[in-house]
Structures are given as structure tokens and as C-alpha cells.
Amino acid sequence: MRVRLLPRQLAGATRKTGASGAPRPRPAGRRMTLRWRLTLFYTALLAVLLTTVAVTTLVIMRNNLITSVNRDLSNTYGRFVQLLPSLSLTPSNDINRDSAGDQRSVRYQFPNYALQLEQLPFYSQASLFQSLENNAEGPNRQDFFATLNSVRLTYRESAGIDRDSPIQLSDKQLAELIRSPGGQLLIDQDVNEAYQDRPTPMRVLVRLAP
């Protein structure tokens, strides 16, 4: 029995034709293989995992940094309270001040901190809270904060802060400070330091002390 072999080109052409003899149409685009699909999937999964780890790390570092700064401010406040009787930090004391009006003894003890002391001789924390509750709304509330700010301005002393641009608290922040259980408020604010042309972003600890 004799088998007739077709030429190679003719055999290839035969395979590309359908049952009707017409050439089969080529697909419009090349299909993605399973290997490529798995590669893209694991690449996307790796990107998501790396982004999650990076964001989590940044959040943890930020929280640790804020906690460390808050602890440092609290420790500095405790040291300031201990040294306060020996500092003579009153507006009427003009002895041993530098060109910015700061007492040199205060700047020597706290060279890396900006301090602002405001006395409220007619108020205690309990009386402040009661006055705020009695003047919670309306014009009485505005009069209460106006009187409080006037007293703060009269009995204000600072060190390391531009005296023409002291740290200011809004009425909302003052109310939050008075209502806080420990008489403490932590805020982020731009502070105008002495001998500086631009404000410096700072973490500010505000305390109501006896």
C-alpha cells in the first residue's frame, strides 16, 4: 500500500483550514497564560502587603513619638513646678532679663522649651468649671471668656516665646481645658519663638495648676 506524503507547507495550510476549506480566523488578541495570571496576582498581593506594613509602621512610629513627647512635656512640667518658687517668674520682676525679656535663670534651666505662665488669682479649677456651666450660652458666655482672657493677659509671663505673639487658646480650647478631669490639654500649635522669624510647630501642654 502506498502512502502519498504532502509537502510540509501544504500540510501546514491544511491544518489551518476548517471543514469548509476556508482559513480559520486568528484570535484578535493573545490570551494571557496561567503563568502570567499567577505572576500578576502575587505581584499585586505583595504590593498590598508591603503597603499595609509600611502604613502600620508609620502609624506605630507616630503614636510612639507622640507618646514620648507627651511624657517629656509632663516630666518637664513637674520639674518646672518644683523650680517655680526659686525662679521669681513674675511680670514685675525686671532683674536679670535678656534682650527678649526672658529671665536668664529660666532659659538656663529650660533652654529647649518655650514656657508661658498665666495666673488666675481670682479663680480655682472648681470655680472656673462652675462659672463656665453658669454661663454656658449666649452673651454671658462671651463675657466670661472676655474676662478670663483679660486676667490671663494681665498676669502673663513667658520664656522663649515672642512676647508680642504669645500662645493663644480659643474659647473652645479653654472650655475643653476647664472641663477636663485633670485640668490638662494637649494641642498642636505654631509658636512664635523669641529670636525666630517663622513660627515653629510645637506640641503644647496646657495645665490648670493650683
Short mmCIF file of C-alpha atoms in Angstrom, two decimals, residues 1-100:
data_model
loop_
_atom_site.label_atom_id
_atom_site.label_comp_id
_atom_site.label_asym_id
_atom_site.label_seq_id
_atom_site.Cartn_x
_atom_site.Cartn_y
_atom_site.Cartn_z
CA MET A 1 0.00 0.00 0.00
CA ARG A 2 1.48 3.32 -1.00
CA VAL A 3 1.00 6.45 1.19
CA ARG A 4 1.34 9.74 -0.55
CA LEU A 5 3.01 12.44 1.57
CA LEU A 6 2.06 16.07 1.17
CA PRO A 7 4.65 18.80 1.11
CA ARG A 8 5.30 20.47 4.53
CA GLN A 9 3.86 23.84 3.52
CA LEU A 10 0.75 22.24 2.08
CA ALA A 11 0.30 20.20 5.24
CA GLY A 12 0.51 23.39 7.38
CA ALA A 13 -2.04 25.06 5.15
CA THR A 14 -4.29 22.06 5.53
CA ARG A 15 -4.20 22.28 9.31
CA LYS A 16 -5.16 25.97 9.23
CA THR A 17 -8.28 25.39 7.20
CA GLY A 18 -11.62 24.43 8.57
CA ALA A 19 -14.07 21.83 7.41
CA SER A 20 -15.32 24.11 4.61
CA GLY A 21 -11.84 24.68 3.37
CA ALA A 22 -11.75 28.35 4.46
CA PRO A 23 -8.82 29.51 6.65
CA ARG A 24 -9.56 29.72 10.37
CA PRO A 25 -9.67 33.30 11.68
CA ARG A 26 -6.85 34.26 14.04
CA PRO A 27 -7.86 35.50 17.52
CA ALA A 28 -7.93 39.28 17.95
CA GLY A 29 -5.63 39.27 20.97
CA ARG A 30 -3.25 36.88 22.60
CA ARG A 31 -4.76 35.22 25.64
CA MET A 32 -2.95 35.57 28.99
CA THR A 33 -1.46 32.32 30.14
CA LEU A 34 -1.95 30.90 33.61
CA ARG A 35 1.65 31.71 34.48
CA TRP A 36 1.15 35.41 33.75
CA ARG A 37 -2.09 35.48 35.70
CA LEU A 38 -0.43 33.99 38.76
CA THR A 39 2.52 36.37 38.40
CA LEU A 40 0.24 39.43 38.33
CA PHE A 41 -1.83 38.12 41.23
CA TYR A 42 1.16 37.52 43.51
CA THR A 43 2.71 40.85 42.48
CA ALA A 44 -0.47 42.70 43.43
CA LEU A 45 -0.71 40.72 46.67
CA LEU A 46 2.89 41.56 47.55
CA ALA A 47 2.27 45.27 46.83
CA VAL A 48 -0.79 45.27 49.12
CA LEU A 49 1.17 43.53 51.90
CA LEU A 50 4.10 45.95 51.65
CA THR A 51 1.78 48.97 51.68
CA THR A 52 -0.05 47.62 54.72
CA VAL A 53 3.21 47.01 56.57
CA ALA A 54 4.51 50.49 55.68
CA VAL A 55 1.33 52.25 56.81
CA THR A 56 1.18 50.23 60.02
CA THR A 57 4.82 51.02 60.77
CA LEU A 58 4.27 54.74 60.22
CA VAL A 59 1.21 54.77 62.49
CA ILE A 60 3.07 52.92 65.25
CA MET A 61 6.09 55.22 64.95
CA ARG A 62 3.86 58.30 65.06
CA ASN A 63 2.00 57.08 68.13
CA ASN A 64 5.26 56.21 69.89
CA LEU A 65 6.70 59.62 69.04
CA ILE A 66 3.63 61.48 70.33
CA THR A 67 3.63 59.38 73.50
CA SER A 68 7.31 60.13 74.05
CA VAL A 69 6.78 63.86 73.51
CA ASN A 70 3.78 63.91 75.88
CA ARG A 71 5.81 62.09 78.55
CA ASP A 72 8.68 64.54 78.13
CA LEU A 73 6.32 67.51 78.46
CA SER A 74 4.79 66.04 81.60
CA ASN A 75 8.21 65.47 83.17
CA THR A 76 9.32 68.98 82.24
CA TYR A 77 6.17 70.41 83.79
CA GLY A 78 6.86 68.54 87.02
CA ARG A 79 10.41 69.91 87.12
CA PHE A 80 9.13 73.40 86.35
CA VAL A 81 6.66 73.26 89.25
CA GLN A 82 9.46 72.24 91.60
CA LEU A 83 11.72 75.09 90.47
CA LEU A 84 8.98 77.72 90.18
CA PRO A 85 9.35 79.18 93.72
CA SER A 86 13.03 79.87 93.10
CA LEU A 87 12.59 81.38 89.63
CA SER A 88 10.67 84.54 90.63
CA LEU A 89 8.76 84.30 87.37
CA THR A 90 6.50 87.36 87.70
CA PRO A 91 5.87 90.22 85.24
CA SER A 92 7.01 92.78 87.82
CA ASN A 93 10.45 91.21 88.22
CA ASP A 94 12.78 93.02 85.80
CA ILE A 95 16.02 91.72 87.27
CA ASN A 96 18.40 89.58 85.22
CA ARG A 97 16.46 89.56 81.95
CA ASP A 98 17.86 89.21 78.45
CA SER A 99 17.10 91.33 75.40
CA ALA A 100 13.92 89.34 74.69
#
